[in-house]
Structures are given as structure tokens and as C-alpha cells.
PDB file of C-alpha atoms in Angstrom:
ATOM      1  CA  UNK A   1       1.468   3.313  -0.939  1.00  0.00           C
ATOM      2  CA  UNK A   2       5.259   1.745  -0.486  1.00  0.00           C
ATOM      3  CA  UNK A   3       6.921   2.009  -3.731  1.00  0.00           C
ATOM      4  CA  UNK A   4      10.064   0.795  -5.048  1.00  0.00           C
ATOM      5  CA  UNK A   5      12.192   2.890  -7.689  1.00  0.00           C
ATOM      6  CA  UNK A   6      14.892   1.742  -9.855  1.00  0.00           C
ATOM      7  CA  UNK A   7      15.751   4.970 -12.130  1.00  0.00           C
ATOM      8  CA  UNK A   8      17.848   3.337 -14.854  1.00  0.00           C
ATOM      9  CA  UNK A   9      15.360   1.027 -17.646  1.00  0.00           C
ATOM     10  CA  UNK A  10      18.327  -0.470 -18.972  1.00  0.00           C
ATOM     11  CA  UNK A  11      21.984   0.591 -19.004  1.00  0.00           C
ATOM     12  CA  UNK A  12      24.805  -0.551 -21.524  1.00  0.00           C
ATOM     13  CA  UNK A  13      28.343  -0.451 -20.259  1.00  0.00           C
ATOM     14  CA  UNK A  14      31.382  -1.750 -21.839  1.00  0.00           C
ATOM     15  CA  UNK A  15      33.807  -4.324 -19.955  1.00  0.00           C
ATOM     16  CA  UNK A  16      36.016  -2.964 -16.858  1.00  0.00           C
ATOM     17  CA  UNK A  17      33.658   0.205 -16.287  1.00  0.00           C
ATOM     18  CA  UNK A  18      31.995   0.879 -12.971  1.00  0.00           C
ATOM     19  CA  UNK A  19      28.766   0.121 -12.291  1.00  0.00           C
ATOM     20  CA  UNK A  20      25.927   1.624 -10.495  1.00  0.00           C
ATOM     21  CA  UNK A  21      22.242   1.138 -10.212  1.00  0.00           C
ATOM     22  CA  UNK A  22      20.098   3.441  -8.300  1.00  0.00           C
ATOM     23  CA  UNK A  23      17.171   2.236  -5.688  1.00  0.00           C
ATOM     24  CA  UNK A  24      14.847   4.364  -3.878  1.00  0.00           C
ATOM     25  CA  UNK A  25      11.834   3.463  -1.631  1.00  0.00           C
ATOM     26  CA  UNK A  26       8.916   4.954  -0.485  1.00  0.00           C
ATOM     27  CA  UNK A  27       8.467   3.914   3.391  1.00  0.00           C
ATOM     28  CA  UNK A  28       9.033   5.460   6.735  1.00  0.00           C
ATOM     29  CA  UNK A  29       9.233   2.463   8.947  1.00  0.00           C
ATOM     30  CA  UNK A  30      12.113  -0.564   9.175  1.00  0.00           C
ATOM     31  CA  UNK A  31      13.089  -2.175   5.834  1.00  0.00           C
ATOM     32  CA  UNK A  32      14.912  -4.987   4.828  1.00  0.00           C
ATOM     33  CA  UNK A  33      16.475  -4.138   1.119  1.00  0.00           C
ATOM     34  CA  UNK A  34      17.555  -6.564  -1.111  1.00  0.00           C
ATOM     35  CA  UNK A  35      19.312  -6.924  -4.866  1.00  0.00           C
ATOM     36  CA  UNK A  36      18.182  -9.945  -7.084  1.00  0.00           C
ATOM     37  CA  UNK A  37      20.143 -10.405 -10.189  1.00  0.00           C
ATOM     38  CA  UNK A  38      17.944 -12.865 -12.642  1.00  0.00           C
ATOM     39  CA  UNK A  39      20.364 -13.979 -15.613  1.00  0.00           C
ATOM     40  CA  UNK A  40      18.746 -14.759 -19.163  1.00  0.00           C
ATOM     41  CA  UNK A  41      16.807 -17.688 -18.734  1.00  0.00           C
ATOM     42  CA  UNK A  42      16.718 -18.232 -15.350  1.00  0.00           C
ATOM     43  CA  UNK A  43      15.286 -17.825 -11.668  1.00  0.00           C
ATOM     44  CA  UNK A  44      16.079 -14.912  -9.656  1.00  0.00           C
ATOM     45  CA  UNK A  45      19.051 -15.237  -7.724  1.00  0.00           C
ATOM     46  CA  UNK A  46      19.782 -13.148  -4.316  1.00  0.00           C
ATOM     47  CA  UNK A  47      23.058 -11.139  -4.745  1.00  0.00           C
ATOM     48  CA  UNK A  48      23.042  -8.961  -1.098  1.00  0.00           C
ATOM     49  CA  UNK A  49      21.026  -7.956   1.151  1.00  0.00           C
ATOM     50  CA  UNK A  50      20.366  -5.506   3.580  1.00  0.00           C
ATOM     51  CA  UNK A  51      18.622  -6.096   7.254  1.00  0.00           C
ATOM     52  CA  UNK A  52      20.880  -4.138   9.954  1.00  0.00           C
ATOM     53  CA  UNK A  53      24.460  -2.772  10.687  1.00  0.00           C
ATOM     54  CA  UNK A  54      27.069  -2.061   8.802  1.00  0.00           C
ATOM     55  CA  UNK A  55      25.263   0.164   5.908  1.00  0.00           C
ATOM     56  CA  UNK A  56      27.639  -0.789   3.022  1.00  0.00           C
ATOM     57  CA  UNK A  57      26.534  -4.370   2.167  1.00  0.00           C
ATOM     58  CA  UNK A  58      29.082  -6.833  -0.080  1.00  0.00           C
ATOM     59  CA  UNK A  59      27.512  -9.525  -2.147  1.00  0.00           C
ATOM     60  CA  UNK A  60      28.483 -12.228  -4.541  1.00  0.00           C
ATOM     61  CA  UNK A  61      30.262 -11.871  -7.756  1.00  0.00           C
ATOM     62  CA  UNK A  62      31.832  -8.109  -6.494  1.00  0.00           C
ATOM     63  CA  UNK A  63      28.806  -6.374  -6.006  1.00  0.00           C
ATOM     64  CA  UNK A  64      27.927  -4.220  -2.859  1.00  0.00           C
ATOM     65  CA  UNK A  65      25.431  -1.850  -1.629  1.00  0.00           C
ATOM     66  CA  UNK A  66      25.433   1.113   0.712  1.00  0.00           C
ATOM     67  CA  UNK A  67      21.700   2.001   2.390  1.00  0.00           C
ATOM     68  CA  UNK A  68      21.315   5.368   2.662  1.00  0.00           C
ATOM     69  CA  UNK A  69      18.797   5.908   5.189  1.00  0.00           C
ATOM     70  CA  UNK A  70      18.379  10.042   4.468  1.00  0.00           C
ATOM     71  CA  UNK A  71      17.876   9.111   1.065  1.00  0.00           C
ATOM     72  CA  UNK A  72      15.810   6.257   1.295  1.00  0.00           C
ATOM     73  CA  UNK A  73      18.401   4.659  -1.458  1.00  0.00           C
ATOM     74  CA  UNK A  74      20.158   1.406  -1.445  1.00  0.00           C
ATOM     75  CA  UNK A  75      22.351   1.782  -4.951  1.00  0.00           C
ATOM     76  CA  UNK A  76      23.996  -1.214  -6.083  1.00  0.00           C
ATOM     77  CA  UNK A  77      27.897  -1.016  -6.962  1.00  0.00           C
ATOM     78  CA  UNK A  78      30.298  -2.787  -9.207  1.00  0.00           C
ATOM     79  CA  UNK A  79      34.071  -1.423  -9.419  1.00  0.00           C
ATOM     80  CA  UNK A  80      34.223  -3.329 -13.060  1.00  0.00           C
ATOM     81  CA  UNK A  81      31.988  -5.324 -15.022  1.00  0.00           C
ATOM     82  CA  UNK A  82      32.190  -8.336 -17.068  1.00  0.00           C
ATOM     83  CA  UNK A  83      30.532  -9.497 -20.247  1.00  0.00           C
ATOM     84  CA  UNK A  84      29.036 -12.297 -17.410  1.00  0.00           C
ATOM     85  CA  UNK A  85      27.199  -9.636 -15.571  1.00  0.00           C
ATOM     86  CA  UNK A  86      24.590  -9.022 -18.484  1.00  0.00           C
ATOM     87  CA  UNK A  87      21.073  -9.418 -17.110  1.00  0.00           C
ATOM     88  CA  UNK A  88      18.177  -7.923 -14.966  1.00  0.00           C
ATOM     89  CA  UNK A  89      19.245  -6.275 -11.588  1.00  0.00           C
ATOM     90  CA  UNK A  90      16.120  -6.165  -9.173  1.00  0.00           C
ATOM     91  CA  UNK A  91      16.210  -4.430  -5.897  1.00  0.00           C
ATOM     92  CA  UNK A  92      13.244  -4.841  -3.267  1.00  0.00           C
ATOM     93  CA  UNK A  93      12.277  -4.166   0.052  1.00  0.00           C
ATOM     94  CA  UNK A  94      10.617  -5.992   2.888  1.00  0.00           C
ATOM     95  CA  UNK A  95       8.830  -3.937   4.900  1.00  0.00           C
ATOM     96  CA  UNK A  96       8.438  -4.384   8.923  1.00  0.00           C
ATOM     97  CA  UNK A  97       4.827  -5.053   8.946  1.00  0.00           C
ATOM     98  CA  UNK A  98       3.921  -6.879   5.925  1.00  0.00           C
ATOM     99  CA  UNK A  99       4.772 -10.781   6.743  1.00  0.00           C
ATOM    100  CA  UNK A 100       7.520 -11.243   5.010  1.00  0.00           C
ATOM    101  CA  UNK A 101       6.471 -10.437   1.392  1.00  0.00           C
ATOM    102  CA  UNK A 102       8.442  -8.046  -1.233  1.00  0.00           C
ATOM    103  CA  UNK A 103       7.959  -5.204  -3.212  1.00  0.00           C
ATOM    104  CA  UNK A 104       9.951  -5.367  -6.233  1.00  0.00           C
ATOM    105  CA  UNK A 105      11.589  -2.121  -8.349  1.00  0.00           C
ATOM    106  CA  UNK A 106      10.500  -2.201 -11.516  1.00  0.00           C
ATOM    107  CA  UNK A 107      14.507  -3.793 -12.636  1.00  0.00           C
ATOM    108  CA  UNK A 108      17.295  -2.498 -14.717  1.00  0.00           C
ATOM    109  CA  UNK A 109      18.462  -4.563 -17.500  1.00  0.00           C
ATOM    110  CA  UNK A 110      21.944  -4.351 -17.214  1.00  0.00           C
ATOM    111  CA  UNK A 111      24.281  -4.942 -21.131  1.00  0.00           C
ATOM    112  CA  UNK A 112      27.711  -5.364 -21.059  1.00  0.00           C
ATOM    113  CA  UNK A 113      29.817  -5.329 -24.441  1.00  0.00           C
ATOM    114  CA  UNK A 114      32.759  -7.555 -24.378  1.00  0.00           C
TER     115      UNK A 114
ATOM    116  CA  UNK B   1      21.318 -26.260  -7.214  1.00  0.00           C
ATOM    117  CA  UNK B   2      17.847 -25.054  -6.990  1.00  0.00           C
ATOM    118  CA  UNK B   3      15.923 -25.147  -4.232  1.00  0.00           C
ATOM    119  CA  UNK B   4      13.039 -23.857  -5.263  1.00  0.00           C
ATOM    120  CA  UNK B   5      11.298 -25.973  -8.278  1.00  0.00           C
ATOM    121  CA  UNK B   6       8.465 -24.905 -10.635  1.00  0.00           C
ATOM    122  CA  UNK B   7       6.483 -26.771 -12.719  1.00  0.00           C
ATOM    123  CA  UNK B   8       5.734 -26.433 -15.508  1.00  0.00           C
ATOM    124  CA  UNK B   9       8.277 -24.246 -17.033  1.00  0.00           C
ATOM    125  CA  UNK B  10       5.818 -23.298 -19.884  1.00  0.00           C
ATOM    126  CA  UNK B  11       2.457 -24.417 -20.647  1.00  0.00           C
ATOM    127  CA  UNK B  12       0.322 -22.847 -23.431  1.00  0.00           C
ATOM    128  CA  UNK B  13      -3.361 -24.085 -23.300  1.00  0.00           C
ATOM    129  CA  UNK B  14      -6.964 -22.904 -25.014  1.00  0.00           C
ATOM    130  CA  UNK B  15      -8.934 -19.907 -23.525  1.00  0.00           C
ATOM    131  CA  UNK B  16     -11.526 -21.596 -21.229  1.00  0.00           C
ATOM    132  CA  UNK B  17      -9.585 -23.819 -19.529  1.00  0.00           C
ATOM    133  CA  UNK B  18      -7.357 -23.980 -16.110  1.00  0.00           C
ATOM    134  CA  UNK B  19      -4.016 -24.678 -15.714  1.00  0.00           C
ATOM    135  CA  UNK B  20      -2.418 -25.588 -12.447  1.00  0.00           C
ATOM    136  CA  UNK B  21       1.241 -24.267 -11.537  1.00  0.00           C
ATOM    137  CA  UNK B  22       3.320 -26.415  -8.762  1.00  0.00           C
ATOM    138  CA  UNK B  23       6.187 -24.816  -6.660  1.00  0.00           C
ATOM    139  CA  UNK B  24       7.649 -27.462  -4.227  1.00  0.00           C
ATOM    140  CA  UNK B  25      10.457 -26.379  -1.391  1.00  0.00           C
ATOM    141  CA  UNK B  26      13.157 -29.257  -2.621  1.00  0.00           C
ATOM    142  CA  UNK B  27      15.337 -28.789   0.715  1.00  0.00           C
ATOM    143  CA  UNK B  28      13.878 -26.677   3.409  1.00  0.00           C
ATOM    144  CA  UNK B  29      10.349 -26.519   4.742  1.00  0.00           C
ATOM    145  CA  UNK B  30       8.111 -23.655   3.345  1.00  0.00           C
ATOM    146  CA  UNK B  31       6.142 -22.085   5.859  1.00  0.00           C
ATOM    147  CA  UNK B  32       5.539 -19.532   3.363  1.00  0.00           C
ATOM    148  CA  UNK B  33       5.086 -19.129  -0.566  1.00  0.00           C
ATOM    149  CA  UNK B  34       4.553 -16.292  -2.653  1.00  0.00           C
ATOM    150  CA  UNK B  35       2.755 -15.911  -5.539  1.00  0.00           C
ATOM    151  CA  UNK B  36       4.312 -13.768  -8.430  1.00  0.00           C
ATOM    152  CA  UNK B  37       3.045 -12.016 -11.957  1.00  0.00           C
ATOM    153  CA  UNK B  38       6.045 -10.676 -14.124  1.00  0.00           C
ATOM    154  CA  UNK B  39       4.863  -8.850 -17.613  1.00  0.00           C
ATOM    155  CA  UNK B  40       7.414  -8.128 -20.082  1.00  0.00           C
ATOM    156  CA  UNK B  41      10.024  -5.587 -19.111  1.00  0.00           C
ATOM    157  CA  UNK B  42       8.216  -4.830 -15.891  1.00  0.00           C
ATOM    158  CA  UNK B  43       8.445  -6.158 -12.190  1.00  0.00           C
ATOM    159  CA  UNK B  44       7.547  -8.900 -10.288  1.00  0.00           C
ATOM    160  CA  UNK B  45       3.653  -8.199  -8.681  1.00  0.00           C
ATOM    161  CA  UNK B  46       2.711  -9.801  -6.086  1.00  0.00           C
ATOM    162  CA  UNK B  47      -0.048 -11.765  -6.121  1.00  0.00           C
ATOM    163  CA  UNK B  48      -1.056 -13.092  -3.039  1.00  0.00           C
ATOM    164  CA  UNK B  49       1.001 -14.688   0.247  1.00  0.00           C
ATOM    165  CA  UNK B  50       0.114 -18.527   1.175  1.00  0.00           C
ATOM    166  CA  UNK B  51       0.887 -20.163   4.886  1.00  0.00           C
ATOM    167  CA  UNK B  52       1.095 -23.639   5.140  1.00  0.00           C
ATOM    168  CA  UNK B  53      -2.368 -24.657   6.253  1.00  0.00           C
ATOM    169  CA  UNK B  54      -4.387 -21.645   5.858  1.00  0.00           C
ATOM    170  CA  UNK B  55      -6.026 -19.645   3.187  1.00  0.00           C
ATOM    171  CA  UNK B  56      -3.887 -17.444   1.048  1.00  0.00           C
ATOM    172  CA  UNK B  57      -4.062 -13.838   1.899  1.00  0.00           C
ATOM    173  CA  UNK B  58      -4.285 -12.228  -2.088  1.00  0.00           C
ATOM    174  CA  UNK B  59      -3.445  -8.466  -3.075  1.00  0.00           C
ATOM    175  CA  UNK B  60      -5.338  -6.002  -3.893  1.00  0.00           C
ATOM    176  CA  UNK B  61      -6.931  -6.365  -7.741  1.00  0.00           C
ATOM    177  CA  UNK B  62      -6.343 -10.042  -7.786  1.00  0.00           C
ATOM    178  CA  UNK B  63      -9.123 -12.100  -8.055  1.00  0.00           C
ATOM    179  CA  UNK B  64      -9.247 -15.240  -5.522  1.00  0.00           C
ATOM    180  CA  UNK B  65     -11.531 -17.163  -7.206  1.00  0.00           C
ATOM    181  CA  UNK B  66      -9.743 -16.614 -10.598  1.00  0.00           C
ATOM    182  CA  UNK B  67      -6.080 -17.401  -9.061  1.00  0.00           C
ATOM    183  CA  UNK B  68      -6.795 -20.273  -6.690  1.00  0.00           C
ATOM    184  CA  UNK B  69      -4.327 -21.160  -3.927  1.00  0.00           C
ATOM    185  CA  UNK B  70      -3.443 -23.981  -2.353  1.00  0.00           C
ATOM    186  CA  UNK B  71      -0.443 -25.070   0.162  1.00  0.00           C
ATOM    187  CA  UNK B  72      -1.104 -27.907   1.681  1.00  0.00           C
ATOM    188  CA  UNK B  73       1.984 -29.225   3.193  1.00  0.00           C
ATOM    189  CA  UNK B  74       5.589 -27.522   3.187  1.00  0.00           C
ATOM    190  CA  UNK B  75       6.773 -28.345   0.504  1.00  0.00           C
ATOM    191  CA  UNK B  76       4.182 -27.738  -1.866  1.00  0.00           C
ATOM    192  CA  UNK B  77       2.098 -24.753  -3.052  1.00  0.00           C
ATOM    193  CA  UNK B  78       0.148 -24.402  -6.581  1.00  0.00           C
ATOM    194  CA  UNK B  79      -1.691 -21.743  -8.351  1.00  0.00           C
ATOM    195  CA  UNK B  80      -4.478 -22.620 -10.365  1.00  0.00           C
ATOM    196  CA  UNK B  81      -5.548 -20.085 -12.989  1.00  0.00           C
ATOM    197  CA  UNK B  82      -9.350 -20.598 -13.784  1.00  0.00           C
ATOM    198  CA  UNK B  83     -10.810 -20.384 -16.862  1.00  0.00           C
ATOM    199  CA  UNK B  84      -7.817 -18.700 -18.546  1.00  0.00           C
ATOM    200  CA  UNK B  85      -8.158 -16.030 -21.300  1.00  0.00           C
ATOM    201  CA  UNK B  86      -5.343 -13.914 -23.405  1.00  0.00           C
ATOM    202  CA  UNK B  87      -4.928 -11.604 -20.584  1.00  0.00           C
ATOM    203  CA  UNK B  88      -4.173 -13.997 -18.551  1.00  0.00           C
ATOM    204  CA  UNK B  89      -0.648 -14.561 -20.001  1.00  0.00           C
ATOM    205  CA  UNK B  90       2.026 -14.196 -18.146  1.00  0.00           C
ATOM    206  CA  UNK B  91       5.432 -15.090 -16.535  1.00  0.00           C
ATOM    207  CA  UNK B  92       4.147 -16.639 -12.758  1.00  0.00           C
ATOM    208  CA  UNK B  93       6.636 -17.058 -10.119  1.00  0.00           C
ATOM    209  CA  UNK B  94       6.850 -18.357  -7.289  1.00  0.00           C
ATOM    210  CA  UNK B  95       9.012 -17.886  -3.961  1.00  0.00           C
ATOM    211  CA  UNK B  96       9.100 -20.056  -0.895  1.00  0.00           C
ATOM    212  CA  UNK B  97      10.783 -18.869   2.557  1.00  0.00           C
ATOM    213  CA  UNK B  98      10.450 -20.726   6.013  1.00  0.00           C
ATOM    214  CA  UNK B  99      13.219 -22.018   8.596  1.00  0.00           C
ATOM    215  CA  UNK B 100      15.576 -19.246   8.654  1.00  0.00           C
ATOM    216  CA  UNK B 101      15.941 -19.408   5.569  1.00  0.00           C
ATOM    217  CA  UNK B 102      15.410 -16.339   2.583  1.00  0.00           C
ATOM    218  CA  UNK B 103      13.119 -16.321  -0.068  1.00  0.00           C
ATOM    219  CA  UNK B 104      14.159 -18.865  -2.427  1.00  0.00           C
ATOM    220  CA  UNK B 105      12.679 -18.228  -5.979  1.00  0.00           C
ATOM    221  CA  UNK B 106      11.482 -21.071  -8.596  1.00  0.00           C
ATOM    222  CA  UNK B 107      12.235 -20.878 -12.287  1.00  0.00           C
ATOM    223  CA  UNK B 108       8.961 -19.129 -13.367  1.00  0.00           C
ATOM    224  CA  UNK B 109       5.799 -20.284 -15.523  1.00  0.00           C
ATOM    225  CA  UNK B 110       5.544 -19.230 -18.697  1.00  0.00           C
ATOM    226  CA  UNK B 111       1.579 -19.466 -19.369  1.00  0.00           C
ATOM    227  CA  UNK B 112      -0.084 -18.744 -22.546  1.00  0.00           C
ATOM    228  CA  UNK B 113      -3.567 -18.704 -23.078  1.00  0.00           C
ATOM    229  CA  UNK B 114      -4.680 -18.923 -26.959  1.00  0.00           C
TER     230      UNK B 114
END
């Protein structure tokens, strides 16, 4: 079955270090890949996203992506975090065939120390 | 602002009885909702995929007559959970997508069942 794979539970960095969070899925075909970011207390938000092209994605906020299609991965990057950034980091994958719906990682909750 | 709205936000009820969860499109049209489960410290599940007009296609393990669907127009979809126990407790979210547009995710639904 398609699976999503975040390796890192929850990750504590202090302010100004580099971020990244590692994705891996399970499937052959086309994917879409997407980050969510979903800050304490509120809905899921879409940071960047992945469909075609260029493989290094930028988002919002300084975040970007890179799919690596050998490695099935699509690790989100930060050069240097804030104390804003705390929260859950969510990446998912639309596959070709499956009408539009996503399969979520299981998230990283992401702590930064001022 | 959001674009997605959820209601209610939280609702805590008696085991036995069903509570309905609304998820209205506030500025596109919805040809498509999702239907989400979060636990604690895990992902989002998917529970089942709802077109405007037609009968909600649910994954597997989730019980359609337990989690009833309904989307009726395009800008509105709700959940009802049936007869609700303890285990039914649970973060719900919702996601609408439709007109070009990505999925846009409500605020959740914090239900728990005494």
C-alpha cells in the first residue's frame, strides 16, 4: 500500500539553525507532494508544493523542498529558524490515480527555543 | 482569512447519541470534500472522499453507516457520527478542493463522546 514517511517524531532546534525534515513515499507512479505546516491551534496551512518541473520547490515563510525522484524523498528545508516556526510540519502526497485525495506522513513536531 | 469553515470547533456529547459536523467552502465552489480523523500525535486518516451530488466513496475500515456523509450543494458537506461512543473521539477535519483551486482545510472538530 502507498505510504508516507516522515522520519523525525519531533525535533528541537534553537533559533538561526538549519532546518530539515525528511519525507519518503512509497509509490511508483506520478505524485504530487506537498508540505502542510499546522501552527498550535489552528487549521493546516499549505506551505509548498510539488506537481512538475523545477525539482527544488520554494514556499512561504523561507521554506523549500527538493523532490528527489531516486529517492522517493521530498525533504523540507529551512536555512534558519525562528521561535515563529514552532509547530507540526506535514508532508503528503497525491497520487495520479486516486481523485484527488492525500495521504498524509505521520508529521514532525517541529520546537524552536528562542 | 479562512476559506474553509468548520463547525463546530468542539462539541462533547453523551455516548448514544449523534453529532453532526458542517464544513462549508466560504469562497470557492467545492466539487470535492474530504473527510479527515487526526488522533493525538499521529496523522491525518482519511476517511472517506464526497462529490457534490453523489454518494461519498469511504476508506477502507470506516464504517458508512456509522460516519454518514452528506454534500449536497458546493458549499456544504457534513459528517454525522452515529450513535457515538468513547472511541469515537477524535480531532475530524475536513478539506474542500474544486475550481482550480487546492485543498483548502477547515479548523478541525474536536468531538468527545462521554
Amino acid at each position: 500500500a502507498q505510504s508516507v514517511s516522515q522520519h523525525n517524531h519531533h525535533v528541537i532546534l534553537s533559533e538561526a539553525a538549519s532546518l530539515e525534515l525528511g519525507c519518503n513515499y512509497s509509490y511508483g507512479g506520478t505524485v504530487n507532494l506537498f508540505w502542510y505546516v499546522q501552527y498550535p491551534g489552528q487549521h493546516l496551512q499549505l506551505l509548498l508544493k510539488y506537481f512538475s518541473g523545477d525539482p527544488l520547490v520554494k514556499g512561504i515563510k523561507g521554506f523549500e523542498a527538493e523532490f528527489i525522484k531516486s529517492k522517493f524523498s521530498f525533504n523540507l528545508r529551512k536555512p534558519s529558524v525562528q521561535w515563529s516556526d514552532t509547530a507540526e510540519y506535514f508532508c503528503a502526497v497525491k497520487l495520479d490515480n486516486q481523485g484527488g485525495k492525500l495521504i498524509f506522513g505521520q508529521g514532525t513536531e517541529l520546537s524552536v527555543k528562542p | 482569512g479562512a476559506v474553509v469553515s468548520q463547525h463546530p470547533s468542539w462539541v462533547i456529547c453523551k455516548s448514544g447519541t449523534s453529532v453532526k459536523i458542517e464544513c462549508r467552502s466560504l469562497d470557492f465552489q467545492a466539487t470535492t470534500m474530504f473527510w479527515y480523523r487526526q488522533f493525538p500525535k499521529q496523522s491525518l486518516m482519511l476517511m472517506a472522499t464526497s462529490n457534490e451530488g453523489s454518494k461519498a466513496t469511504y476508506e477502507q475500515g470506516v464504517e458508512k453507516d456509522k460516519f454518514l456523509i452528506n454534500h449536497a450543494s458546493l458549499t456544504l458537506s457534513t459528517l454525522t457520527v452515529t450513535s457515538a461512543h468513547p472511541e469515537d473521539s477524535s480531532f475530524y477535519i475536513c478539506s474542500a478542493a474544486g475550481g482550480g483551486q487546492p485543498q483548502h482545510f477547515g479548523d478541525g472538530t474536536r468531538l468527545s463522546i462521554l
